[in-house]
Tab-separated table of C-alpha atoms and ligand atoms in Angstrom:
chain	number	residue	atom	x	y	z
A	1	UNK	CA	0.000	0.000	0.000
A	2	UNK	CA	1.549	3.226	-1.139
A	3	UNK	CA	0.813	6.816	-0.217
A	4	UNK	CA	1.927	9.719	-2.366
A	5	UNK	CA	3.038	12.950	-0.706
A	6	UNK	CA	1.994	15.845	-2.926
A	7	UNK	CA	1.858	19.594	-2.607
A	8	UNK	CA	2.932	22.824	-4.170
A	9	UNK	CA	6.697	23.355	-4.480
A	10	UNK	CA	8.340	24.206	-1.191
A	11	UNK	CA	5.329	23.311	0.951
A	12	UNK	CA	7.470	20.951	3.015
A	13	UNK	CA	6.849	17.554	1.368
A	14	UNK	CA	10.392	16.308	1.817
A	15	UNK	CA	10.469	17.722	5.343
A	16	UNK	CA	7.311	15.768	6.215
A	17	UNK	CA	8.682	12.703	4.435
A	18	UNK	CA	11.801	12.917	6.596
A	19	UNK	CA	9.693	13.390	9.709
A	20	UNK	CA	7.644	10.310	8.845
A	21	UNK	CA	10.515	8.101	7.933
A	22	UNK	CA	13.385	9.423	10.028
A	23	UNK	CA	15.387	9.632	6.809
A	24	UNK	CA	17.482	12.559	5.729
A	25	UNK	CA	16.445	13.190	2.160
A	26	UNK	CA	17.729	16.575	1.074
A	27	UNK	CA	15.106	19.279	1.371
A	28	UNK	CA	14.449	21.503	-1.590
A	29	UNK	CA	16.952	19.660	-3.719
A	30	UNK	CA	14.461	18.335	-6.176
A	31	UNK	CA	15.181	19.216	-9.749
A	32	UNK	CA	12.667	18.370	-12.339
A	33	UNK	CA	13.439	15.150	-14.114
A	34	UNK	CA	16.772	14.781	-12.332
A	35	UNK	CA	15.907	12.950	-9.180
A	36	UNK	CA	13.845	9.916	-8.374
A	37	UNK	CA	11.096	10.376	-5.835
A	38	UNK	CA	12.007	9.532	-2.239
A	39	UNK	CA	10.563	6.245	-1.123
A	40	UNK	CA	10.371	4.723	2.342
A	41	UNK	CA	8.532	2.029	4.244
A	42	UNK	CA	7.244	3.139	7.614
A	43	UNK	CA	5.951	1.050	10.465
A	44	UNK	CA	2.521	1.851	11.799
A	45	UNK	CA	2.762	2.703	15.488
A	46	UNK	CA	0.329	0.673	17.571
A	47	UNK	CA	0.204	0.873	21.344
A	48	UNK	CA	-1.717	-2.419	21.457
A	49	UNK	CA	1.106	-4.234	19.751
A	50	UNK	CA	3.591	-2.773	22.254
A	51	UNK	CA	1.454	-4.081	25.107
A	52	UNK	CA	0.992	-7.527	23.536
A	53	UNK	CA	4.719	-7.637	23.021
A	54	UNK	CA	5.352	-6.912	26.702
A	55	UNK	CA	2.899	-9.724	27.589
A	56	UNK	CA	4.340	-12.411	25.318
A	57	UNK	CA	7.979	-11.286	25.237
A	58	UNK	CA	8.442	-12.658	21.710
A	59	UNK	CA	11.738	-12.905	19.843
A	60	UNK	CA	10.315	-10.535	17.282
A	61	UNK	CA	7.634	-7.845	17.149
A	62	UNK	CA	6.417	-6.932	13.698
A	63	UNK	CA	4.392	-3.812	12.990
A	64	UNK	CA	2.129	-3.231	10.019
A	65	UNK	CA	3.757	-1.100	7.351
A	66	UNK	CA	2.842	1.549	4.853
A	67	UNK	CA	4.926	3.014	2.088
A	68	UNK	CA	5.371	6.721	1.417
A	69	UNK	CA	6.601	8.274	-1.763
A	70	UNK	CA	7.671	11.914	-1.816
A	71	UNK	CA	6.790	13.017	-5.306
A	72	UNK	CA	9.100	16.033	-5.291
A	73	UNK	CA	8.533	19.424	-6.830
A	74	UNK	CA	6.633	18.080	-9.821
A	75	UNK	CA	3.366	19.294	-8.473
A	76	UNK	CA	3.484	22.995	-8.752
A	77	UNK	CA	0.654	25.360	-9.469
A	78	UNK	CA	3.240	27.712	-10.859
A	79	UNK	CA	4.412	25.333	-13.545
A	80	UNK	CA	2.782	25.035	-16.913
A	81	UNK	CA	-0.206	22.730	-16.666
A	82	UNK	CA	0.625	20.442	-19.579
A	83	UNK	CA	4.115	19.482	-18.523
A	84	UNK	CA	3.411	19.015	-14.838
A	85	UNK	CA	0.342	16.946	-15.563
A	86	UNK	CA	2.084	14.168	-17.436
A	87	UNK	CA	4.674	13.749	-14.753
A	88	UNK	CA	2.096	13.977	-12.028
A	89	UNK	CA	0.021	11.277	-13.630
A	90	UNK	CA	2.866	8.882	-14.116
A	91	UNK	CA	4.007	9.204	-10.523
A	92	UNK	CA	0.607	9.261	-8.911
A	93	UNK	CA	-1.110	6.561	-10.932
A	94	UNK	CA	0.047	3.698	-8.667
A	95	UNK	CA	-0.502	5.339	-5.275
A	96	UNK	CA	-3.492	4.314	-3.168
A	97	UNK	CA	-3.927	7.588	-1.307
A	98	UNK	CA	-2.581	11.120	-1.124
A	99	UNK	CA	-1.027	13.174	1.632
A	100	UNK	CA	-1.359	16.748	0.480
A	101	UNK	CA	1.101	19.047	2.273
A	102	UNK	CA	0.042	22.682	2.563
A	103	UNK	CA	2.482	25.410	3.580
A	104	UNK	CA	1.580	27.335	6.734
A	105	UNK	CA	4.896	29.043	7.460
A	106	UNK	CA	6.649	32.141	6.119
A	107	UNK	CA	8.935	31.404	3.243
A	108	UNK	CA	11.362	33.994	1.868
A	109	UNK	CA	9.232	36.654	3.496
A	110	UNK	CA	6.126	35.324	1.792
A	111	UNK	CA	3.318	34.742	4.257
A	112	UNK	CA	1.378	31.493	3.960
A	113	UNK	CA	-1.851	31.221	2.004
A	114	UNK	CA	-2.971	27.720	2.927
A	115	UNK	CA	-6.518	28.010	1.621
A	116	UNK	CA	-5.368	29.283	-1.744
A	117	UNK	CA	-2.602	26.674	-2.079
A	118	UNK	CA	-4.916	23.882	-1.047
A	119	UNK	CA	-7.452	24.865	-3.661
A	120	UNK	CA	-4.810	25.366	-6.350
A	121	UNK	CA	-3.552	21.812	-6.138
A	122	UNK	CA	-7.047	20.428	-5.670
A	123	UNK	CA	-8.087	22.163	-8.909
A	124	UNK	CA	-5.065	20.731	-10.636
A	125	UNK	CA	-6.107	17.215	-9.644
A	126	UNK	CA	-9.667	17.844	-10.753
A	127	UNK	CA	-8.596	19.331	-14.068
A	128	UNK	CA	-6.244	16.426	-14.734
A	129	UNK	CA	-9.090	13.992	-14.142
A	130	UNK	CA	-11.405	15.982	-16.337
A	131	UNK	CA	-9.006	15.908	-19.277
A	132	UNK	CA	-8.519	12.144	-19.007
A	133	UNK	CA	-12.199	11.646	-18.570
A	134	UNK	CA	-13.178	13.632	-21.642
A	135	UNK	CA	-10.860	11.552	-23.805
A	136	UNK	CA	-12.266	8.326	-22.382
A	137	UNK	CA	-15.846	9.415	-22.911
A	138	UNK	CA	-15.124	10.320	-26.503
A	139	UNK	CA	-13.456	6.986	-27.182
A	140	UNK	CA	-16.113	4.967	-25.435
A	141	UNK	CA	-18.933	6.736	-27.269
A	142	UNK	CA	-17.305	5.884	-30.577
A	143	UNK	CA	-16.834	2.273	-29.553
A	144	UNK	CA	-20.442	1.930	-28.503
A	145	UNK	CA	-22.036	3.602	-31.526
A	146	UNK	CA	-19.668	2.367	-34.245
A	147	UNK	CA	-18.448	-1.002	-33.123
A	148	UNK	CA	-21.226	-2.030	-30.756
A	149	UNK	CA	-18.556	-2.678	-28.152
A	150	UNK	CA	-17.884	-1.012	-24.827
A	151	UNK	CA	-20.083	-0.748	-21.803
A	152	UNK	CA	-22.936	1.787	-21.761
A	153	UNK	CA	-22.934	1.498	-17.977
A	154	UNK	CA	-19.335	2.593	-17.861
A	155	UNK	CA	-20.135	5.515	-20.125
A	156	UNK	CA	-22.984	6.499	-17.845
A	157	UNK	CA	-20.665	6.446	-14.794
A	158	UNK	CA	-18.006	8.446	-16.595
A	159	UNK	CA	-20.565	11.064	-17.503
A	160	UNK	CA	-21.699	11.313	-13.902
A	161	UNK	CA	-18.079	11.694	-12.843
A	162	UNK	CA	-17.714	14.387	-15.469
A	163	UNK	CA	-20.594	16.387	-14.019
A	164	UNK	CA	-18.976	16.316	-10.586
A	165	UNK	CA	-15.605	17.399	-11.905
A	166	UNK	CA	-17.195	20.130	-14.020
A	167	UNK	CA	-18.617	21.588	-10.825
A	168	UNK	CA	-15.065	21.743	-9.510
A	169	UNK	CA	-15.579	18.958	-7.011
A	170	UNK	CA	-13.271	16.032	-6.302
A	171	UNK	CA	-14.549	12.512	-6.975
A	172	UNK	CA	-13.486	11.245	-3.540
A	173	UNK	CA	-16.633	12.760	-2.012
A	174	UNK	CA	-18.751	10.377	-4.122
A	175	UNK	CA	-17.903	6.843	-2.981
A	176	UNK	CA	-20.133	5.055	-5.501
A	177	UNK	CA	-18.131	6.697	-8.257
A	178	UNK	CA	-14.722	6.973	-6.594
A	179	UNK	CA	-14.806	3.313	-5.573
A	180	UNK	CA	-16.628	1.875	-8.547
A	181	UNK	CA	-14.762	-1.195	-9.834
A	182	UNK	CA	-15.632	-0.120	-13.366
A	183	UNK	CA	-13.694	3.124	-13.043
A	184	UNK	CA	-10.860	1.777	-10.924
A	185	UNK	CA	-8.537	1.306	-13.886
A	186	UNK	CA	-8.607	5.022	-14.669
A	187	UNK	CA	-7.053	5.817	-11.273
A	188	UNK	CA	-8.577	9.270	-11.149
A	189	UNK	CA	-6.441	11.477	-8.926
A	190	UNK	CA	-9.299	13.272	-7.220
A	191	UNK	CA	-10.863	9.903	-6.408
A	192	UNK	CA	-7.950	8.868	-4.245
A	193	UNK	CA	-8.528	9.211	-0.516
A	194	UNK	CA	-6.711	12.253	0.826
A	195	UNK	CA	-5.221	13.656	4.021
A	196	UNK	CA	-4.358	17.330	4.093
A	197	UNK	CA	-1.325	18.086	6.244
A	198	UNK	CA	-1.251	21.661	7.379
A	199	UNK	CA	2.479	22.230	7.787
A	200	UNK	CA	2.612	24.928	10.421
A	201	UNK	CA	5.639	27.090	11.217
A	202	UNK	CA	7.454	26.902	14.533
A	203	UNK	CA	6.186	30.278	15.704
A	204	UNK	CA	2.500	29.685	14.990
A	205	UNK	CA	0.271	28.042	17.576
A	206	UNK	CA	-1.308	24.802	16.406
A	207	UNK	CA	-5.053	24.948	15.903
A	208	UNK	CA	-5.217	28.676	15.156
A	209	UNK	CA	-5.291	28.518	11.354
A	210	UNK	CA	-8.678	28.527	9.668
A	211	UNK	CA	-8.938	26.098	6.792
A	212	UNK	CA	-12.064	25.053	4.978
A	213	UNK	CA	-11.958	21.542	3.669
A	214	UNK	CA	-14.547	19.153	2.352
A	215	UNK	CA	-15.894	16.367	4.567
A	216	UNK	CA	-14.141	13.769	2.448
A	217	UNK	CA	-10.707	15.021	3.518
A	218	UNK	CA	-8.934	14.261	6.797
A	219	UNK	CA	-6.985	17.187	8.249
A	220	UNK	CA	-3.797	16.753	10.257
A	221	UNK	CA	-1.900	19.805	11.462
A	222	UNK	CA	1.697	19.504	12.544
A	223	UNK	CA	4.976	21.375	12.685
A	224	UNK	CA	6.878	19.640	9.934
A	225	UNK	CA	10.336	21.001	10.572
A	226	UNK	CA	10.168	20.401	14.315
A	227	UNK	CA	8.911	16.860	13.727
A	228	UNK	CA	11.691	16.230	11.234
A	229	UNK	CA	14.319	17.372	13.718
A	230	UNK	CA	12.785	15.146	16.386
A	231	UNK	CA	12.686	12.161	14.044
A	232	UNK	CA	16.401	12.514	13.482
A	233	UNK	CA	17.349	12.421	17.171
A	234	UNK	CA	18.221	9.150	18.853
A	235	UNK	CA	15.184	7.570	20.575
A	236	UNK	CA	16.595	8.533	23.996
A	237	UNK	CA	17.218	12.140	23.019
A	238	UNK	CA	13.814	12.404	21.397
A	239	UNK	CA	12.133	11.009	24.517
A	240	UNK	CA	13.931	13.551	26.719
A	241	UNK	CA	13.001	16.381	24.411
A	242	UNK	CA	9.378	15.318	24.339
A	243	UNK	CA	9.230	15.175	28.117
A	244	UNK	CA	10.668	18.670	28.354
A	245	UNK	CA	8.220	20.002	25.801
A	246	UNK	CA	5.299	18.145	27.364
A	247	UNK	CA	4.690	16.383	24.054
A	248	UNK	CA	3.175	12.945	23.923
A	249	UNK	CA	3.679	10.839	20.836
A	250	UNK	CA	5.123	12.347	17.676
A	251	UNK	CA	2.519	14.121	15.545
A	252	UNK	CA	3.706	11.988	12.674
A	253	UNK	CA	2.343	8.903	14.483
A	254	UNK	CA	-1.104	10.352	14.082
A	255	UNK	CA	-0.439	11.004	10.429
A	256	UNK	CA	0.717	7.428	9.878
A	257	UNK	CA	-2.293	6.025	11.735
A	258	UNK	CA	-4.632	8.260	9.742
A	259	UNK	CA	-2.937	7.087	6.529
A	260	UNK	CA	-3.511	3.487	7.534
A	261	UNK	CA	-7.183	4.146	8.174
A	262	UNK	CA	-7.495	6.127	4.996
A	263	UNK	CA	-6.310	3.083	3.085
A	264	UNK	CA	-9.204	1.182	4.663
A	265	UNK	CA	-6.840	-1.017	6.639
A	266	UNK	CA	-7.334	-2.567	10.070
A	267	UNK	CA	-5.012	-4.802	12.079
A	268	UNK	CA	-5.402	-8.345	13.195
A	269	UNK	CA	-2.839	-9.662	15.630
A	270	UNK	CA	-1.106	-12.978	15.957
A	271	UNK	CA	0.696	-13.664	19.222
A	272	UNK	CA	3.223	-16.184	20.469
A	273	UNK	CA	6.672	-16.457	21.929
A	274	UNK	CA	8.277	-16.374	18.487
A	275	UNK	CA	6.512	-13.370	17.113
A	276	UNK	CA	3.849	-10.844	17.991
A	277	UNK	CA	2.631	-9.311	14.795
A	278	UNK	CA	0.111	-6.893	13.316
A	279	UNK	CA	-1.272	-7.895	9.917
A	280	UNK	CA	-2.864	-5.233	7.779
A	281	UNK	CA	-6.146	-6.363	6.274
A	282	UNK	CA	-8.974	-4.534	4.573
A	283	UNK	CA	-12.065	-3.716	6.564
A	284	UNK	CA	-14.796	-6.336	6.254
A	285	UNK	CA	-12.457	-9.135	5.301
A	286	UNK	CA	-13.874	-12.625	5.954
A	287	UNK	CA	-11.733	-14.839	8.195
A	288	UNK	CA	-10.381	-17.174	5.473
A	289	UNK	CA	-9.137	-14.294	3.328
A	290	UNK	CA	-7.614	-12.630	6.386
A	291	UNK	CA	-5.910	-15.946	7.156
A	292	UNK	CA	-4.588	-15.898	3.608
A	293	UNK	CA	-2.763	-12.655	4.404
A	294	UNK	CA	-0.757	-14.651	6.939
A	295	UNK	CA	-0.183	-17.700	4.760
A	296	UNK	CA	-1.892	-18.991	1.623
A	297	UNK	CA	-2.147	-22.495	3.164
A	298	UNK	CA	-4.208	-21.043	5.989
A	299	UNK	CA	-6.751	-19.767	3.499
A	300	UNK	CA	-6.827	-22.950	1.443
A	301	UNK	CA	-7.141	-25.227	4.448
A	302	UNK	CA	-9.133	-22.868	6.648
A	303	UNK	CA	-11.228	-24.630	9.275
A	304	UNK	CA	-11.909	-22.098	12.000
A	305	UNK	CA	-10.438	-19.027	13.597
A	306	UNK	CA	-9.992	-18.830	17.318
A	307	UNK	CA	-10.604	-15.180	18.128
A	308	UNK	CA	-10.323	-12.978	21.186
A	309	UNK	CA	-10.541	-9.214	20.950
A	310	UNK	CA	-7.604	-7.204	22.222
A	311	UNK	CA	-9.828	-5.387	24.721
A	312	UNK	CA	-11.196	-8.657	26.138
A	313	UNK	CA	-7.733	-10.127	26.452
A	314	UNK	CA	-6.450	-7.075	28.306
A	315	UNK	CA	-9.545	-6.917	30.530
A	316	UNK	CA	-9.119	-10.585	31.496
A	317	UNK	CA	-5.370	-10.270	31.986
A	318	UNK	CA	-4.233	-13.242	29.917
A	319	UNK	CA	-5.360	-15.772	27.355
A	320	UNK	CA	-6.410	-18.573	29.700
A	321	UNK	CA	-8.411	-16.155	31.863
A	322	UNK	CA	-10.091	-14.898	28.690
A	323	UNK	CA	-10.871	-18.498	27.780
A	324	UNK	CA	-12.401	-19.176	31.200
A	325	UNK	CA	-14.496	-16.040	30.874
A	326	UNK	CA	-15.830	-17.328	27.546
A	327	UNK	CA	-14.214	-14.506	25.599
A	328	UNK	CA	-12.312	-16.753	23.212
A	329	UNK	CA	-14.617	-17.560	20.316
A	330	UNK	CA	-14.436	-20.037	17.484
A	331	UNK	CA	-15.455	-18.314	14.281
A	332	UNK	CA	-16.250	-19.808	10.903
A	333	UNK	CA	-15.657	-18.767	7.326
A	334	UNK	CA	-18.278	-16.018	7.275
A	335	UNK	CA	-16.828	-14.158	10.223
A	336	UNK	CA	-15.634	-10.643	9.342
A	337	UNK	CA	-12.396	-9.956	11.157
A	338	UNK	CA	-12.497	-6.886	13.393
A	339	UNK	CA	-9.732	-4.418	14.159
A	340	UNK	CA	-7.770	-5.647	17.170
A	341	UNK	CA	-8.827	-9.296	16.885
A	342	UNK	CA	-6.170	-11.667	18.155
A	343	UNK	CA	-6.457	-14.644	15.899
A	344	UNK	CA	-5.246	-18.214	15.843
A	345	UNK	CA	-6.113	-19.985	12.596
A	346	UNK	CA	-7.011	-23.684	12.610
A	347	UNK	CA	-6.267	-25.086	9.208
A	348	UNK	CA	-5.608	-28.316	7.444
A	349	UNK	CA	-3.423	-28.912	4.392
B	1	GTP	N1	9.574	27.293	9.188
B	1	GTP	C1	9.351	26.136	8.592
B	1	GTP	N2	9.992	25.857	7.465
B	1	GTP	C2	9.749	24.687	6.865
B	1	GTP	C3	8.829	23.757	7.391
B	1	GTP	N3	8.768	22.692	6.568
B	1	GTP	C4	9.631	22.974	5.563
B	1	GTP	N4	10.221	24.174	5.736
B	1	GTP	C5	11.227	24.786	4.864
B	1	GTP	O1	10.689	25.026	3.584
B	1	GTP	C6	11.652	24.712	2.562
B	1	GTP	C7	11.080	23.673	1.606
B	1	GTP	O2	10.911	22.456	2.303
B	1	GTP	P1	10.885	21.057	1.540
B	1	GTP	O3	10.563	20.037	2.544
B	1	GTP	O4	12.102	20.896	0.738
B	1	GTP	O5	9.655	21.309	0.575
B	1	GTP	P2	9.187	20.403	-0.652
B	1	GTP	O6	7.714	20.509	-0.704
B	1	GTP	O7	9.763	19.057	-0.544
B	1	GTP	O8	9.848	21.201	-1.839
B	1	GTP	P3	9.987	20.680	-3.378
B	1	GTP	O9	10.429	19.260	-3.333
B	1	GTP	O10	10.980	21.602	-3.962
B	1	GTP	O11	8.632	20.863	-3.970
B	1	GTP	C8	12.887	24.243	3.302
B	1	GTP	O12	13.778	25.334	3.399
B	1	GTP	C9	12.372	23.834	4.647
B	1	GTP	O13	13.355	23.953	5.645
B	1	GTP	C10	8.178	24.072	8.603
B	1	GTP	O14	7.372	23.295	9.151
B	1	GTP	N5	8.472	25.268	9.160
B	2	MG	MG1	10.994	17.977	-1.925
């Protein structure tokens, strides 16, 4: 699962990328066409996994992971539309969701205009979709009328999408269109789920900037540069600093957790003395398919899943107490795995 970090040039994408990943990619060094995007795999912080790990003391604790790609300065409202669009499309086509970084700090004496920047990039996404869409509609209409091929239903959906985009709205607010399997192949940019990161300067108090966003967007505000500096300290130093500042967990943890949710992912846990592990699965995944995420044999030979919820396990204190309290259930193949389920798969191959 991959998340693309986008935003107008100099909004702090690489800074946020570094904060998320603890890497030290050079800020503002992107030159068009000269540098590959920054790519990193990040583990998804999960307090529950930490606690399970302290209970089972396994040899290994494995967190769920998400991948971030810092697209670089390709996305710029100042650049000519045509050239930036091609590059944008190529890089963004494979990502599953967007983190849109919006500048909220002074830069070269220029005060921030977060609302304007946000809307500029949003319009760019919408316009890009609209151009693709118009071409597709034209082609599909020809196919249907001339060759008797092509799906009229698909055409209908594309036209509906077109009306939304024409109004200047993103497709992500319309789940039956944004998530339609028929349109999935087009990978419309404005259909991708999106988090807006308001990247606030050191001297501005968090929570004091007004920003209007649509309901379909998740907003996370953080101080990118500060978070980047913290991410580059040793864990001990960072802990000390946080204590002094009265900070709890890094703001980037929230961003990673929101990204995970945005991708529609939940975690099931497996526990044992070898490994305590979080497995990312899609919401509403039936038990056999979830088992298949662990091992294909477990899906093929699925018999039952022994399930206890994390909360029940913690409330009872340990697994055998949970069993005595009747909290450990045997679930069959129609069971939809819930976030925080601790699962032991019974299977036969
Ligand atoms: N004050 C302040 N400056 C920041 C913050 N985040 C980034 N900057 C500065 O803004 C400049 C651009 O940051 P980058 O992270 O390189 O921005 P970018 O979006 O990756 O830029 P391009 O890749 O060129 O599009 C750098 O000089 C950063 O130090 C922040 O939270 N506060
Ligand atoms: Mg950059």
